[in-house]
Short mmCIF file of C-alpha atoms in Angstrom, two decimals:
data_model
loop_
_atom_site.label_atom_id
_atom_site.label_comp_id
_atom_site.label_asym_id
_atom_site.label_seq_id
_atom_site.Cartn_x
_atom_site.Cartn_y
_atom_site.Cartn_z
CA UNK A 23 16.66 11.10 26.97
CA UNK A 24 20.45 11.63 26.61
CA UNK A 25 20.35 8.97 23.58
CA UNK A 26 17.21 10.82 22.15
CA UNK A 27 18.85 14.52 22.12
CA UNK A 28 22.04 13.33 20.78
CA UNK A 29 20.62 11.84 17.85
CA UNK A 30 18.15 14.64 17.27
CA UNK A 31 21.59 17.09 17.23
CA UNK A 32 23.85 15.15 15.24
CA UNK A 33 21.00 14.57 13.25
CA UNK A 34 19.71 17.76 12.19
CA UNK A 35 22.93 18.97 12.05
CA UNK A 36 23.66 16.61 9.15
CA UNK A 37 21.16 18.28 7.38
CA UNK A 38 22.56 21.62 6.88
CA UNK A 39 19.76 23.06 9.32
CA UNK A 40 21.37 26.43 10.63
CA UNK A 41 22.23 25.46 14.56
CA UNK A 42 20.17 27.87 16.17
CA UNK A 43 17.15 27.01 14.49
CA UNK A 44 18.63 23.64 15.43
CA UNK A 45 18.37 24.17 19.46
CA UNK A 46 14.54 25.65 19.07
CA UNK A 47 13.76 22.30 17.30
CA UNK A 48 15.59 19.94 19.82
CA UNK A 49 14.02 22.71 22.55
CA UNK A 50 10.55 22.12 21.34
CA UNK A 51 10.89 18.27 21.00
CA UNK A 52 12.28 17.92 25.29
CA UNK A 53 9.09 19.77 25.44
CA UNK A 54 6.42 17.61 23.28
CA UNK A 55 8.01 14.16 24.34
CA UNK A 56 9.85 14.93 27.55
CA UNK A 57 8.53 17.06 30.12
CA UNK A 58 4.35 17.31 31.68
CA UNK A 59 4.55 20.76 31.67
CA UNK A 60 3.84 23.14 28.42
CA UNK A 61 7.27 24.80 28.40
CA UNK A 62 6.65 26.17 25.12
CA UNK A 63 4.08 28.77 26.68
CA UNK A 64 7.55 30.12 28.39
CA UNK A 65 9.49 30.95 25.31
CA UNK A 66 8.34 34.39 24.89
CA UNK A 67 9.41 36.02 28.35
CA UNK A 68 12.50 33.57 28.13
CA UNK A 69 13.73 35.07 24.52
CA UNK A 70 13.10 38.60 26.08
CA UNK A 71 14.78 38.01 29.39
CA UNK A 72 17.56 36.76 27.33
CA UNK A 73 18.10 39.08 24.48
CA UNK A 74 17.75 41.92 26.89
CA UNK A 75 20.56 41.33 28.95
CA UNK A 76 22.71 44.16 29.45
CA UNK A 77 26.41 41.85 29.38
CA UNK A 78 25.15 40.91 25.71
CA UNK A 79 25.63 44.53 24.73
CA UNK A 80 29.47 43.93 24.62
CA UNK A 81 29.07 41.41 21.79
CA UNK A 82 28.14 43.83 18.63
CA UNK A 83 30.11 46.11 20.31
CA UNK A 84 33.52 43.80 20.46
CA UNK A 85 32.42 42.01 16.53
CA UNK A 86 32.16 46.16 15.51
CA UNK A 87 35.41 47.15 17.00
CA UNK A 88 37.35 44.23 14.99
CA UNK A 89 35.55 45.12 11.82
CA UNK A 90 36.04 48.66 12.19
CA UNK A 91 40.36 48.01 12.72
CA UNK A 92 40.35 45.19 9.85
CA UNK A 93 38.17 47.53 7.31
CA UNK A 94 40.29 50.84 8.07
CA UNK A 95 43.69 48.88 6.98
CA UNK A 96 45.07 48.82 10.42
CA UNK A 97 45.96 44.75 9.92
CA UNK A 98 48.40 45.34 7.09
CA UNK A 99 50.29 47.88 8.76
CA UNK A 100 50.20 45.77 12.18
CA UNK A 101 51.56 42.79 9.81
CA UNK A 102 54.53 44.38 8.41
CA UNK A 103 55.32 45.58 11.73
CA UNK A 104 55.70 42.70 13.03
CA UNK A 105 57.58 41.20 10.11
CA UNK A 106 60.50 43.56 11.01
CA UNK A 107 60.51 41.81 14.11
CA UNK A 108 60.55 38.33 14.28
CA UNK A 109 61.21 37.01 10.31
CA UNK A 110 64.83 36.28 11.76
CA UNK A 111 63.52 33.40 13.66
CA UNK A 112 63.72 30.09 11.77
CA UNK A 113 60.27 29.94 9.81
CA UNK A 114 60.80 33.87 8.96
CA UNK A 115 57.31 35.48 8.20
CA UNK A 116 55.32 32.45 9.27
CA UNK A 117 55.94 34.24 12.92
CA UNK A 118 54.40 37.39 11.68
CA UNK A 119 51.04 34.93 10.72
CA UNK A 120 51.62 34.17 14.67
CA UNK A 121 52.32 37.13 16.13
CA UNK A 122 49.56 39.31 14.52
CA UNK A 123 47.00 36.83 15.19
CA UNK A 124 47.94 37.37 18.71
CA UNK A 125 47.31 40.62 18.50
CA UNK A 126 44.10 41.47 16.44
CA UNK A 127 42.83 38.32 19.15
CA UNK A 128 43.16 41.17 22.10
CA UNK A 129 40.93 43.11 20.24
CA UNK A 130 38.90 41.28 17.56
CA UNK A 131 37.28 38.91 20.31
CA UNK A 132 36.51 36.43 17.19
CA UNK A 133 38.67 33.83 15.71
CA UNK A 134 37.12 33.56 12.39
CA UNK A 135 37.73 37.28 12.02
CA UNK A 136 40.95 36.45 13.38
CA UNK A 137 42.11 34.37 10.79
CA UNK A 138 40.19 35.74 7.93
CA UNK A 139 42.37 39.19 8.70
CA UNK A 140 45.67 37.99 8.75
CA UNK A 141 45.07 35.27 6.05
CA UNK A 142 43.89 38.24 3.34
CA UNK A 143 46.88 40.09 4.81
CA UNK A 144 49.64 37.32 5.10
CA UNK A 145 48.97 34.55 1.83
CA UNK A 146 50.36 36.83 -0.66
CA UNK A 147 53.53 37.22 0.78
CA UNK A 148 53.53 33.71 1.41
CA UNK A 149 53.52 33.18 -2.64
CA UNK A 150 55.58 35.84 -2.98
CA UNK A 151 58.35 34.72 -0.78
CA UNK A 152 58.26 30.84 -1.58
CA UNK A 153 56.89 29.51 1.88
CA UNK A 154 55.82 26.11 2.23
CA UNK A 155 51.91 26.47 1.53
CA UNK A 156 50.57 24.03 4.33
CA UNK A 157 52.96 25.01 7.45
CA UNK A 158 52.28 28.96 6.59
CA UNK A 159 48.25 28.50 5.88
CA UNK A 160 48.20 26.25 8.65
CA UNK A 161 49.81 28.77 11.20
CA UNK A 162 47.43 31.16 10.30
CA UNK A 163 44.50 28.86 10.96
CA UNK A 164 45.73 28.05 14.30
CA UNK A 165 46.90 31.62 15.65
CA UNK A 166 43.12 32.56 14.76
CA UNK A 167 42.16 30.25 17.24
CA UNK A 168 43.33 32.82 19.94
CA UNK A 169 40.98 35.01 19.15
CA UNK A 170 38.36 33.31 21.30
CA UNK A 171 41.03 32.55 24.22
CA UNK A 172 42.74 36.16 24.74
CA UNK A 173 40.87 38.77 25.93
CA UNK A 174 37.55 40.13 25.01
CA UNK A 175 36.92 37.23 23.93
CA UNK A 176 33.06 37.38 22.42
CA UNK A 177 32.99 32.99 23.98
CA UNK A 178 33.89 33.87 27.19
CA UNK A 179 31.37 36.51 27.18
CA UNK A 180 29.16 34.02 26.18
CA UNK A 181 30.19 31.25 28.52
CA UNK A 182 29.90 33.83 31.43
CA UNK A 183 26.49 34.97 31.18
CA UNK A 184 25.03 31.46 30.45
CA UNK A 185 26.94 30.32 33.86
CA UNK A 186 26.65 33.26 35.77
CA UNK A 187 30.40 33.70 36.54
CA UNK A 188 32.49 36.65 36.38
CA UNK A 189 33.45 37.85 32.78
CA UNK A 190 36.29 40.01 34.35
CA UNK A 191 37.82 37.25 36.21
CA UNK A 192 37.31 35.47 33.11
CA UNK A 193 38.86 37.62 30.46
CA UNK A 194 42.01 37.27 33.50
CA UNK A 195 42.10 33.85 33.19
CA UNK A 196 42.96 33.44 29.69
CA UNK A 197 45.30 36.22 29.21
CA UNK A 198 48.53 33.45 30.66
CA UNK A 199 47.06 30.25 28.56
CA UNK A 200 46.45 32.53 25.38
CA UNK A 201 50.14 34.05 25.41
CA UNK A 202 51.30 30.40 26.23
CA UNK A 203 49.39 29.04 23.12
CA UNK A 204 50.66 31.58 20.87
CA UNK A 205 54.72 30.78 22.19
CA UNK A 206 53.84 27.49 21.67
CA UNK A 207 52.93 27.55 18.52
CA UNK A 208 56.12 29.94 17.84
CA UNK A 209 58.15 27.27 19.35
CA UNK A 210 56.82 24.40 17.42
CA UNK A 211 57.04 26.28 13.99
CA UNK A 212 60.96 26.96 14.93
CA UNK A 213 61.63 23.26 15.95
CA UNK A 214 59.81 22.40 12.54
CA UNK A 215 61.81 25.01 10.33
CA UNK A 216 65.12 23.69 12.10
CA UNK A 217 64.65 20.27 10.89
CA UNK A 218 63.47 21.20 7.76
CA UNK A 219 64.56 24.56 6.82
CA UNK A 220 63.18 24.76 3.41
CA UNK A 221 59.37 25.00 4.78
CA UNK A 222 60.03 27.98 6.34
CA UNK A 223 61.25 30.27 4.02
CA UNK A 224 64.07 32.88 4.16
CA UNK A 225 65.02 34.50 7.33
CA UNK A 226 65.37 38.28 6.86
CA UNK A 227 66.98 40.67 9.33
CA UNK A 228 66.03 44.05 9.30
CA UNK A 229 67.73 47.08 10.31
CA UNK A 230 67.88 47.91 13.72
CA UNK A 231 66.40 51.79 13.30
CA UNK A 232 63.73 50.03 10.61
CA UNK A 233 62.53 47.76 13.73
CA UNK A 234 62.32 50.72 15.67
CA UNK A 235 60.25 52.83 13.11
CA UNK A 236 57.86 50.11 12.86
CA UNK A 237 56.83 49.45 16.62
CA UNK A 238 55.22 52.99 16.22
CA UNK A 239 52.83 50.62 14.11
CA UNK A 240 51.71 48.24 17.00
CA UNK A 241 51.65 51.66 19.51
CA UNK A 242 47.81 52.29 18.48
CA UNK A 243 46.49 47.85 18.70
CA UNK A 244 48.59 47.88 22.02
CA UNK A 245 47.35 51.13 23.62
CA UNK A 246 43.79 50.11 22.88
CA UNK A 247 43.90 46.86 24.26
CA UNK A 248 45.61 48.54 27.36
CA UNK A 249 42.67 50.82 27.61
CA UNK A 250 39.78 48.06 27.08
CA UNK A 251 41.18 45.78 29.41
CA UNK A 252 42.47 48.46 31.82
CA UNK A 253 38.92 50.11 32.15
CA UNK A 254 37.80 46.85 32.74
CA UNK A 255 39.67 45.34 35.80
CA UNK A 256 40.45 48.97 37.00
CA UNK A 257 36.43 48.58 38.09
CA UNK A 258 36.17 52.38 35.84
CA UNK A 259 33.81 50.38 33.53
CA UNK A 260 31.89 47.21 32.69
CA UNK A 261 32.75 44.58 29.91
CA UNK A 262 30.15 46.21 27.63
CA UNK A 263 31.56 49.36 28.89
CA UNK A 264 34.79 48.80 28.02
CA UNK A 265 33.87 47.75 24.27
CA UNK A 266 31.92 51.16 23.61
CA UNK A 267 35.41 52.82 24.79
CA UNK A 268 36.81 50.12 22.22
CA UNK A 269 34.65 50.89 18.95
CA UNK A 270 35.53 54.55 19.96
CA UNK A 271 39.29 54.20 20.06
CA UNK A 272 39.24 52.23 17.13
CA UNK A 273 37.50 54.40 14.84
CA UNK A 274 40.06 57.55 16.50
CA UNK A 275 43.26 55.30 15.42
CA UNK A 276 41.43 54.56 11.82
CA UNK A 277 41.25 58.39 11.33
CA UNK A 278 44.81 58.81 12.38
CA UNK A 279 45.71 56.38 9.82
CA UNK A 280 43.48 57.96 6.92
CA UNK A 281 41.59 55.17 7.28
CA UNK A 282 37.73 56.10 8.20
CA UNK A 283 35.71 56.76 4.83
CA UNK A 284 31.63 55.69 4.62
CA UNK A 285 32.56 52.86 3.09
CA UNK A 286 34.46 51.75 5.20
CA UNK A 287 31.57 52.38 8.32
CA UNK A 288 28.54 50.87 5.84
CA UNK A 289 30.99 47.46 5.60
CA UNK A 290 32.11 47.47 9.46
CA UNK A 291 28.28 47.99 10.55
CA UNK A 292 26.81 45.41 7.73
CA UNK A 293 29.17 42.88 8.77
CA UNK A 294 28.56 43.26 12.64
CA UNK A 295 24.74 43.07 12.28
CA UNK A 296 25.34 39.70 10.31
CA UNK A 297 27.72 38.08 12.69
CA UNK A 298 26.06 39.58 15.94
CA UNK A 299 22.54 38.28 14.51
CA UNK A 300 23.77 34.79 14.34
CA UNK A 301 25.43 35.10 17.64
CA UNK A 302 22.33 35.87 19.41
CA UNK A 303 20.07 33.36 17.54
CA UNK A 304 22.17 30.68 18.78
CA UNK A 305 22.41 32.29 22.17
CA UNK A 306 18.23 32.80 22.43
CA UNK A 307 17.91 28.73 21.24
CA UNK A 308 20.55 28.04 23.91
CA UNK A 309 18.59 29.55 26.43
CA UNK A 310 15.33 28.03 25.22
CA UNK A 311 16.94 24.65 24.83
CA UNK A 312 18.61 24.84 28.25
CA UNK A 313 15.68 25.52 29.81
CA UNK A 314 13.61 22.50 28.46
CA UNK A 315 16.71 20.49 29.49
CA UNK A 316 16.75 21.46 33.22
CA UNK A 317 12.60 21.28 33.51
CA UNK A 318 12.80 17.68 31.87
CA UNK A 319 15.24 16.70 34.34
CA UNK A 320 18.34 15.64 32.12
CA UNK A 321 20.86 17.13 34.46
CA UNK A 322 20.07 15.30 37.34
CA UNK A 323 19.72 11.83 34.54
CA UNK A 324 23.01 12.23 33.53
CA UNK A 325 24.27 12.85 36.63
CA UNK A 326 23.09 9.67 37.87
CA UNK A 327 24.36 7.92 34.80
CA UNK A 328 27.64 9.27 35.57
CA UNK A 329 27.63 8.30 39.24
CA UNK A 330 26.82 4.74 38.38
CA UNK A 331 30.37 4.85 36.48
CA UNK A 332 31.93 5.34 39.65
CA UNK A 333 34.18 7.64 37.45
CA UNK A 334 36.68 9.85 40.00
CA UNK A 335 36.94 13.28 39.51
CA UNK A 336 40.28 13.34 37.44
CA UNK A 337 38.59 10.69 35.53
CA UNK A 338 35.37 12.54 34.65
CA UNK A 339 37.64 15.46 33.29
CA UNK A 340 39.25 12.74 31.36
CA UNK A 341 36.00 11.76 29.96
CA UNK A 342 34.72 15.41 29.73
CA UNK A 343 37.93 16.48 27.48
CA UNK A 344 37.26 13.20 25.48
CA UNK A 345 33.72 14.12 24.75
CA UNK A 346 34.71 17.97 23.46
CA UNK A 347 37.31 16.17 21.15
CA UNK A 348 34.92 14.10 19.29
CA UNK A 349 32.03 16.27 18.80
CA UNK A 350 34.61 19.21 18.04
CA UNK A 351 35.06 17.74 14.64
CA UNK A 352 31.10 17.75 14.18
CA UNK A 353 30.02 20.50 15.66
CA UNK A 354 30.69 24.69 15.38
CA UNK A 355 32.49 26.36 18.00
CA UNK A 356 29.88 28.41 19.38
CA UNK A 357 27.36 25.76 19.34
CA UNK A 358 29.49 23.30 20.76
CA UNK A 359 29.87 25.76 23.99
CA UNK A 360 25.96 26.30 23.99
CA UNK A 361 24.34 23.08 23.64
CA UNK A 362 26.77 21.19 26.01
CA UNK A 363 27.26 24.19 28.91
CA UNK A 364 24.28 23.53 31.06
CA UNK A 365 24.77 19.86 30.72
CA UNK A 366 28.29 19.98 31.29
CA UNK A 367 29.38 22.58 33.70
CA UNK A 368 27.00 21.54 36.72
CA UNK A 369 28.72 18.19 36.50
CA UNK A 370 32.18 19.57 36.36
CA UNK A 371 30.96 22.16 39.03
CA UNK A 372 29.29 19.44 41.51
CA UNK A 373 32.92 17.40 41.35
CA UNK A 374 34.59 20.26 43.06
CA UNK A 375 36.21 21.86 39.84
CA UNK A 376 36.51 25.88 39.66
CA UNK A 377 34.07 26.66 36.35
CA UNK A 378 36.28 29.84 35.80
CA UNK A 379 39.07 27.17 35.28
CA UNK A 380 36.74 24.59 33.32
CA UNK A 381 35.81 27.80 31.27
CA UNK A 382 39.11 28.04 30.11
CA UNK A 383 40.07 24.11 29.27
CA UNK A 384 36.82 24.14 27.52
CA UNK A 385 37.96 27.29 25.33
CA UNK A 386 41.35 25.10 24.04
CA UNK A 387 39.29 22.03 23.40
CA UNK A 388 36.86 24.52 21.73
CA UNK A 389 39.53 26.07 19.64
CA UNK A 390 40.80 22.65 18.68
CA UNK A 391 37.28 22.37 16.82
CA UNK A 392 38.30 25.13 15.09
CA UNK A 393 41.17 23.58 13.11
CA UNK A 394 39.68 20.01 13.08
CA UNK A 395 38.19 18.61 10.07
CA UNK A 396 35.58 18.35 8.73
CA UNK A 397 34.05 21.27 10.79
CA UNK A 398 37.06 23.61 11.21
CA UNK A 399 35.50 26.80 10.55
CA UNK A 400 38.88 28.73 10.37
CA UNK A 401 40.55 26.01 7.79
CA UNK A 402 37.98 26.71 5.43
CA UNK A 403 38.27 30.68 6.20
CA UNK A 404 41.98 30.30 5.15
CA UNK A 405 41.60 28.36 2.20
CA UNK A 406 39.27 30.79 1.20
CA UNK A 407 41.90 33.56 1.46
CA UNK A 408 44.29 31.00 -0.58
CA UNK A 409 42.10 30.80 -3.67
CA UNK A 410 44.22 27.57 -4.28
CA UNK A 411 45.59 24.84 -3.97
CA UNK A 412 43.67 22.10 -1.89
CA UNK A 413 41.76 22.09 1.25
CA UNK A 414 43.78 19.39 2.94
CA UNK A 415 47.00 21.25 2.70
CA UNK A 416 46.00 23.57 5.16
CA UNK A 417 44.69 20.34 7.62
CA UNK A 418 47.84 19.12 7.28
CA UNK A 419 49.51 22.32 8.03
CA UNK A 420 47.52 22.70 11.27
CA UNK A 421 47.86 19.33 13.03
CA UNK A 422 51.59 20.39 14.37
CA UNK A 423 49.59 23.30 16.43
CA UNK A 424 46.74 20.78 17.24
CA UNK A 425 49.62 18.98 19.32
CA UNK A 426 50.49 22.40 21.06
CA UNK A 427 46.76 22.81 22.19
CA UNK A 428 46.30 18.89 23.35
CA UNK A 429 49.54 20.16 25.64
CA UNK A 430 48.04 23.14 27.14
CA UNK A 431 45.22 20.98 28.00
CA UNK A 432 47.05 18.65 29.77
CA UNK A 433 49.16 21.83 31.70
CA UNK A 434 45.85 23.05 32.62
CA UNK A 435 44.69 19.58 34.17
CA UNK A 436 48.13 19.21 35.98
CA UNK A 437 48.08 23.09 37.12
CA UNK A 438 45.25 24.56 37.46
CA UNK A 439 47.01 27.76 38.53
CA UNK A 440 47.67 29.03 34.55
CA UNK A 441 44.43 29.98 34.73
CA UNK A 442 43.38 30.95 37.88
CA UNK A 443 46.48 32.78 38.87
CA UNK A 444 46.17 36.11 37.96
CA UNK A 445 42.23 36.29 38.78
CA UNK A 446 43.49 35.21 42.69
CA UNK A 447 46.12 37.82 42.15
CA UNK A 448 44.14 40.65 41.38
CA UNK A 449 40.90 39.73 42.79
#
């Protein structure tokens, strides 16, 4: 069966099917040629037990309150900001493409969005200012990838409710490995701008009382990530909760800034129905898909097959991060977390591994696929932004922050305790 439903994904994948309508096909064919039982009669109550869940809620409500600050001109002012602040680094302004990433990710709870934001922002000072196209389009690409990692992240919202572990603890979790990404990939953009200083552009130094001025900038992005994750581990409100309080902040600091206008709310609410609709799609075939799985008895088959390796547990991670690798460049983020979850996770769960830790390593091998080839979602979001030049000069440009990623993985294997420190610590 595992040979079967592999095909069948890669398959119809290969065919430009859209992936949720993907999971109800492989869903209905576990069903016809896999299971004695008419599962299919189940899908009704199962897509209404599903779509009705109340953690779900926080998903529009997260996608709204990063359209709402991205729409209302917040991001430019956030990237100039930040500019001020760390272009004296060597790589200059390719910092900023960091640095605001890392924080429209504590809000935005999407990567795409992530990287979409500060690429329309960020490429036209990069032509501007002579930066070396690939490292600057490439750091953009790969400081959207925190977007899913750094709290609320709309994944681990996902990956919580479809294995029933706590999205607080969570969203705790991958506060340390998402600031540690985004220093590594500041790290790794100096080391590369030291050996070749002409990549990175000029460094500017700004006036001390300029820097000042502009931190009133990131006041309003910090405060309201404060407040959303405050509410949330203070116990004063849920997840969903917490991103109503959000999309209600957001829309007070975009009338402080003169930036709420009905344009500006049709956009934000068009483009949150979209992206939430394809969310839950995916979600609802997930469910459906998952369920076939577990009543046809794969979980238990491929736990055998891997207890005839006589893999150890180290080794089965091993094999685990292996697998995530190879279909990342294949497969879309989101899907890649829903179709292999309830295949994966009771393995990784069964071996003695924490699953709010596995959560986590699965989120950096997920946001590997995000600046992978030929699947990288946020590589073609960037090049989009360029509106030149070619595609692989932005694949090139990522693979230094690839290497950053493939060591926090291996940190995470060797200490577990990145992740699962500060949910002990404030459990």
């Amino acid at each position: 069966m595992i040979v079967y439903i592999s095909i069948g994904l890669l398959g119809l994948l290969s065919l430009s099917i859209p992936v949720g309508i993907v999971l109800f096909l492989l869903g209905f064919g576990v069903d016809s040629f896999f299971s004695s039982f008419p599962l299919i009669r189940g899908l009704g109550n199962l897509t209404w037990s599903t779509s009705n869940n109340a953690t779900l809620i926080a998903i529009p409500f997260f996608v709204l309150l990063g359209e709402i600050l991205v729409r209302s001109g917040i991001a430019t002012r956030t990237y100039a900001a930040l500019d001020r602040w760390v272009s004296w680094l060597p790589g200059g302004l390719v910092h900023a493409n960091v640095a605001t990433a890392t924080l429209f990710s504590a809000t935005s709870g999407s990567s795409v969005a992530t990287a979409a934001t500060v690429a329309t922002v960020a490429m036209p000072q990069a032509e501007k200012l002579g930066y070396d196209p690939k490292l600057f389009s490439g750091a953009i690409a790969a400081g959207g990838t925190l977007g899913i990692m750094i709290p609320p992240s709309i994944n681990l919202i996902v990956y919580g409710f479809l294995t029933q572990t706590s999205i607080p603890r969570l969203f705790l979790a991958g506060l340390v490995p998402g600031i540690g990404l985004a220093l590594g990939f500041i790290v790794i953009t100096m080391i590369i701008c030291m050996i070749r200083p002409s990549l990175g552009g000029a460094r500017r130094v700004f006036p001390f009382p300029e820097m000042l001025r502009a931190l009133v900038q990131l006041v309003p992005i910090i405060l309201l990530f404060t407040v959303i994750i405050g509410t949330i581990y203070k116990g004063w409100a849920t997840p969903t909760e917490a991103a109503a309080v959000g999309v209600a902040g957001a829309v007070v600091i975009a009338a402080f800034f003169g930036g709420v206008s009905l344009q500006m709310f049709h956009d934000a609410i068009l483009g949150t129905v979209k992206i939430t609709s394809m969310i839950m799609l995916v979600v609802i075939g997930a469910s459906f898909l998952n369920f076939t799985l577990a009543s046809a008895g794969l979980g238990r088959e491929l736990q055998d097959f891997l207890s005839g390796l006589g893999l150890t547990p180290m080794m089965t991670i091993l094999v685990v991060v292996c697998i995530y690798i190879i279909l990342g460049f294949f497969i879309e983020t989101l899907s890649l977390m829903v179709v292999t979850i309830p295949i994966i996770v009771p393995l990784v769960v069964e071996q003695g591994f924490d699953p709010i830790w596995f959560g986590i390593l699965m989120i950096v091998l997920i946001e590997m696929a995000l600046i992978t080839p030929p699947v990288g979602l946020n590589l073609y979001v960037v090049q989009g932004a360029r509106k030149s030049g070619r595609m692989s000069e932005v694949m090139l440009g990522a693979v230094p922050y690839v290497v950053a990623m493939l060591a926090m993985v291996a940190a995470l294997i060797a200490f577990p305790q990145i992740a699962l420190f500060l949910p002990d610590a404030l459990q």
